[in-house]
Short mmCIF file of C-alpha atoms in Angstrom, two decimals:
data_model
loop_
_atom_site.label_atom_id
_atom_site.label_comp_id
_atom_site.label_asym_id
_atom_site.label_seq_id
_atom_site.Cartn_x
_atom_site.Cartn_y
_atom_site.Cartn_z
CA MET X 1 -15.42 -19.81 -3.82
CA LYS X 2 -13.40 -18.48 -0.91
CA PRO X 3 -13.75 -14.78 -0.07
CA VAL X 4 -11.11 -12.58 -1.68
CA THR X 5 -9.82 -11.65 1.78
CA ASP X 6 -8.72 -15.27 2.33
CA ARG X 7 -6.03 -14.77 -0.25
CA TYR X 8 -4.47 -11.97 1.76
CA SER X 9 -5.42 -13.22 5.22
CA ARG X 10 -1.86 -13.49 6.54
CA GLN X 11 -1.03 -10.03 5.25
CA ILE X 12 -4.20 -8.61 6.82
CA LEU X 13 -3.24 -10.16 10.16
CA PHE X 14 -0.08 -8.06 10.13
CA SER X 15 -0.80 -5.03 12.32
CA GLY X 16 0.86 -2.59 9.93
CA ILE X 17 -1.69 -3.39 7.23
CA GLY X 18 -4.95 -4.82 8.59
CA PRO X 19 -8.25 -4.84 6.65
CA GLU X 20 -8.23 -1.11 5.91
CA GLY X 21 -4.66 -1.19 4.69
CA GLN X 22 -5.37 -4.17 2.45
CA GLU X 23 -8.31 -2.34 0.91
CA LYS X 24 -6.04 0.61 0.14
CA ILE X 25 -3.48 -1.74 -1.43
CA GLN X 26 -6.18 -3.31 -3.60
CA ASN X 27 -7.28 0.16 -4.76
CA SER X 28 -3.74 1.30 -5.59
CA ARG X 29 -2.00 2.04 -8.88
CA VAL X 30 1.70 1.23 -9.15
CA VAL X 31 4.00 1.87 -12.11
CA LEU X 32 7.17 -0.19 -12.32
CA ILE X 33 9.91 0.97 -14.69
CA GLY X 34 12.16 -1.85 -15.88
CA CYS X 35 11.44 -5.60 -15.92
CA GLY X 36 14.94 -6.79 -15.15
CA ALA X 37 16.23 -8.31 -11.92
CA LEU X 38 14.82 -5.81 -9.40
CA GLY X 39 11.76 -5.22 -11.54
CA THR X 40 10.66 -8.84 -11.81
CA VAL X 41 11.17 -9.58 -8.12
CA SER X 42 9.39 -6.37 -7.08
CA ALA X 43 6.54 -7.03 -9.52
CA GLU X 44 5.95 -10.52 -8.15
CA LEU X 45 5.90 -9.29 -4.54
CA LEU X 46 3.49 -6.48 -5.43
CA VAL X 47 1.13 -8.78 -7.30
CA ARG X 48 1.13 -11.32 -4.48
CA ALA X 49 0.40 -8.46 -2.06
CA GLY X 50 -2.68 -7.60 -4.12
CA VAL X 51 -2.03 -4.16 -5.60
CA GLY X 52 -5.01 -3.04 -7.64
CA ARG X 53 -3.22 -2.07 -10.82
CA LEU X 54 0.37 -2.71 -11.90
CA GLN X 55 1.82 -1.17 -15.04
CA LEU X 56 5.14 -2.58 -16.29
CA ILE X 57 7.32 -0.58 -18.69
CA ASP X 58 10.33 -2.12 -20.43
CA ARG X 59 11.68 -2.20 -23.98
CA ASP X 60 14.05 -5.21 -23.74
CA PHE X 61 13.66 -8.88 -24.64
CA VAL X 62 14.30 -11.97 -22.50
CA GLU X 63 17.76 -13.53 -22.92
CA GLU X 64 19.26 -16.66 -21.40
CA SER X 65 21.62 -14.65 -19.20
CA ASN X 66 18.58 -13.05 -17.51
CA LEU X 67 17.35 -16.35 -16.05
CA GLN X 68 19.88 -16.43 -13.19
CA ARG X 69 18.23 -13.50 -11.39
CA GLN X 70 15.11 -12.28 -13.25
CA SER X 71 12.55 -14.38 -11.47
CA LEU X 72 9.50 -14.24 -13.76
CA PHE X 73 11.14 -15.56 -16.93
CA THR X 74 11.56 -19.08 -18.27
CA GLU X 75 13.82 -20.87 -20.75
CA ALA X 76 10.96 -20.79 -23.25
CA ASP X 77 10.77 -16.99 -22.92
CA ALA X 78 14.51 -16.74 -23.65
CA ARG X 79 14.35 -19.11 -26.64
CA SER X 80 11.53 -17.04 -28.12
CA ALA X 81 13.13 -13.70 -27.18
CA ILE X 82 9.79 -12.46 -25.86
CA PRO X 83 9.59 -8.80 -24.75
CA LYS X 84 10.16 -8.68 -21.01
CA ALA X 85 7.03 -6.63 -20.35
CA VAL X 86 4.91 -9.19 -22.23
CA ALA X 87 6.49 -12.22 -20.52
CA ALA X 88 6.23 -10.57 -17.09
CA GLU X 89 2.57 -9.69 -17.61
CA LYS X 90 1.76 -13.29 -18.57
CA ALA X 91 3.60 -14.74 -15.58
CA LEU X 92 2.05 -12.28 -13.14
CA ARG X 93 -1.48 -12.93 -14.41
CA SER X 94 -0.97 -16.61 -13.60
CA ILE X 95 0.04 -15.66 -10.04
CA ASN X 96 -2.87 -13.31 -9.28
CA SER X 97 -5.75 -12.88 -11.71
CA LEU X 98 -7.35 -10.26 -9.43
CA VAL X 99 -4.71 -7.66 -10.27
CA ASP X 100 -5.04 -5.43 -13.35
CA ILE X 101 -1.65 -5.90 -15.02
CA SER X 102 -0.44 -4.25 -18.19
CA GLY X 103 2.95 -4.73 -19.84
CA ILE X 104 4.10 -1.87 -22.07
CA VAL X 105 6.97 -2.47 -24.49
CA GLN X 106 8.46 1.01 -24.57
CA ASP X 107 11.31 3.15 -23.35
CA LEU X 108 10.39 5.68 -20.69
CA THR X 109 11.08 9.09 -22.24
CA VAL X 110 10.49 12.78 -21.65
CA GLU X 111 7.73 12.56 -24.25
CA ASN X 112 5.73 9.70 -22.68
CA ILE X 113 6.38 9.82 -18.94
CA GLU X 114 3.37 12.05 -18.26
CA ASP X 115 0.98 9.70 -20.07
CA LEU X 116 2.46 6.54 -18.55
CA CYS X 117 2.90 7.70 -14.94
CA ARG X 118 0.36 10.43 -14.25
CA GLU X 119 -2.19 8.10 -12.61
CA SER X 120 0.34 6.29 -10.40
CA ASP X 121 0.23 6.33 -6.61
CA ILE X 122 3.93 5.41 -6.52
CA ILE X 123 6.68 4.50 -8.99
CA VAL X 124 9.16 1.64 -8.53
CA ASP X 125 12.64 1.86 -10.06
CA GLY X 126 13.76 -1.35 -11.76
CA THR X 127 16.04 0.40 -14.24
CA ASP X 128 19.77 0.07 -14.81
CA ASN X 129 20.74 3.62 -15.79
CA PHE X 130 20.89 7.06 -14.20
CA GLU X 131 19.36 8.85 -17.18
CA THR X 132 16.00 7.15 -16.64
CA ARG X 133 16.23 7.56 -12.87
CA TYR X 134 16.75 11.32 -13.19
CA LEU X 135 13.73 11.40 -15.50
CA ILE X 136 11.64 9.56 -12.89
CA ASN X 137 12.96 11.89 -10.20
CA ASP X 138 12.06 15.02 -12.18
CA PHE X 139 8.51 13.71 -12.71
CA SER X 140 8.26 12.75 -9.04
CA VAL X 141 9.26 16.19 -7.79
CA LYS X 142 7.06 17.97 -10.34
CA ARG X 143 3.95 15.87 -9.68
CA GLY X 144 4.46 15.06 -6.00
CA VAL X 145 4.49 11.30 -6.64
CA SER X 146 6.70 9.11 -4.43
CA TRP X 147 9.14 6.68 -5.99
CA VAL X 148 11.57 4.01 -4.75
CA TYR X 149 15.14 3.90 -6.05
CA GLY X 150 16.98 0.58 -6.23
CA ALA X 151 20.29 -0.62 -7.66
CA CYS X 152 22.44 -3.76 -7.50
CA VAL X 153 25.82 -4.84 -8.83
CA GLY X 154 28.03 -7.73 -7.77
CA SER X 155 26.95 -8.55 -4.21
CA TYR X 156 26.14 -4.95 -3.30
CA GLY X 157 22.84 -3.11 -3.44
CA THR X 158 21.23 0.10 -2.28
CA ALA X 159 17.70 1.51 -2.14
CA PHE X 160 15.79 4.47 -0.78
CA LEU X 161 12.35 6.03 -0.89
CA VAL X 162 11.80 9.51 -2.32
CA ARG X 163 8.81 11.40 -0.89
CA PRO X 164 8.74 14.81 -2.60
CA GLY X 165 8.83 17.61 -0.06
CA ALA X 166 9.54 15.24 2.83
CA THR X 167 12.81 13.47 1.95
CA SER X 168 15.84 14.08 -0.19
CA CYS X 169 15.33 13.39 -3.89
CA LEU X 170 17.78 11.65 -6.22
CA GLN X 171 19.30 14.92 -7.38
CA CYS X 172 19.70 16.05 -3.77
CA LEU X 173 21.83 12.97 -3.10
CA PHE X 174 23.53 12.82 -6.49
CA PRO X 175 23.58 16.32 -8.05
CA GLU X 176 25.32 14.94 -11.14
CA PRO X 177 25.24 11.43 -12.63
CA PRO X 178 28.51 9.52 -12.38
CA PRO X 179 30.75 9.88 -15.45
CA LEU X 180 30.09 7.29 -18.12
CA GLY X 181 32.14 4.15 -17.45
CA SER X 182 33.14 5.22 -13.94
CA VAL X 183 30.95 2.72 -12.07
CA GLU X 184 30.70 -1.03 -12.34
CA THR X 185 27.68 -2.58 -14.00
CA CYS X 186 26.17 -6.06 -14.07
CA ASN X 187 27.79 -6.50 -17.48
CA THR X 188 31.25 -5.83 -16.04
CA ALA X 189 31.04 -7.08 -12.43
CA GLY X 190 28.12 -9.52 -12.55
CA VAL X 191 25.38 -9.67 -9.93
CA LEU X 192 24.07 -12.17 -7.38
CA GLY X 193 20.40 -13.08 -7.33
CA SER X 194 20.37 -12.94 -3.54
CA VAL X 195 21.22 -9.22 -3.38
CA VAL X 196 18.48 -8.55 -5.93
CA HIS X 197 15.89 -10.14 -3.63
CA ALA X 198 17.20 -8.22 -0.61
CA VAL X 199 16.94 -4.84 -2.33
CA ALA X 200 13.61 -5.57 -4.03
CA SER X 201 12.13 -6.65 -0.70
CA PHE X 202 13.11 -3.32 0.84
CA GLN X 203 11.66 -1.44 -2.14
CA VAL X 204 8.32 -3.25 -1.94
CA ALA X 205 8.09 -2.73 1.82
CA GLN X 206 8.42 1.02 1.24
CA VAL X 207 5.74 0.86 -1.47
CA LEU X 208 3.30 -0.90 0.85
CA LYS X 209 3.92 1.65 3.59
CA ILE X 210 3.04 4.48 1.21
CA LEU X 211 -0.03 2.69 -0.12
CA VAL X 212 -1.51 2.09 3.35
CA GLY X 213 -0.96 5.72 4.31
CA GLN X 214 2.20 5.64 6.38
CA THR X 215 4.83 8.38 6.08
CA PRO X 216 8.21 6.64 6.26
CA GLY X 217 11.22 8.71 7.23
CA GLU X 218 14.34 9.10 5.17
CA ARG X 219 16.25 5.82 5.08
CA VAL X 220 18.96 4.51 2.76
CA LEU X 221 19.59 0.76 2.64
CA LYS X 222 23.11 -0.42 1.83
CA VAL X 223 23.71 -4.15 1.73
CA ASP X 224 26.52 -6.49 0.66
CA VAL X 225 25.32 -10.08 0.90
CA TRP X 226 28.78 -11.53 0.23
CA GLU X 227 30.50 -9.48 2.92
CA ASP X 228 27.58 -9.91 5.36
CA HIS X 229 27.16 -6.16 5.62
CA TRP X 230 23.74 -4.55 6.21
CA GLN X 231 23.36 -0.86 6.92
CA LEU X 232 20.29 1.34 7.21
CA ILE X 233 21.21 5.02 7.26
CA SER X 234 18.71 7.47 8.73
CA ALA X 235 18.60 11.14 7.78
#
């Protein structure tokens, strides 16, 4: 059997990670909220990177319309209407059996967020609503746990890292959620798979930086893959 380090050899060769960074990644605990488009792509990247423990939280079931952009699911999953967290866990285990993966079929609520997220080193946002994001943000600020925001609609996406006490939080940037029905959603404007991968890649890069001990500055990614527009705003 090849040494475990062979699996991550190309990642270890990257100067930003190295052997010590890889060890930290393999000892990490990541919670991912939402197994939709951003969630499935982020989960796959994290598992391939070798995070120690990945906890997936989602209440929904796989549908045929998900298959265009939600990378872990299959036609069989959609036909059987399997819970997304269950289907994602199964797919991820087949990618990397060294990672401790658990899929939890639940909503994230005020009542359960402490139990589900208290042991996390960082939280990844794969949700599609501001209510849950504000809940994550409140927990993050209260517990001092970093989290990575991400959102996509149409060909546009945005993402940023929240480091409590060091960067702006979600409520700093958006004191109030947008009025109901005032912003486009994937159900009204659609979404391209390519922008999902762009935003999820940025999210996972921020996660890895935190896990290896870096302290990234305040950056907001704005990207429109159809209009060929990429912008990284620094605080």
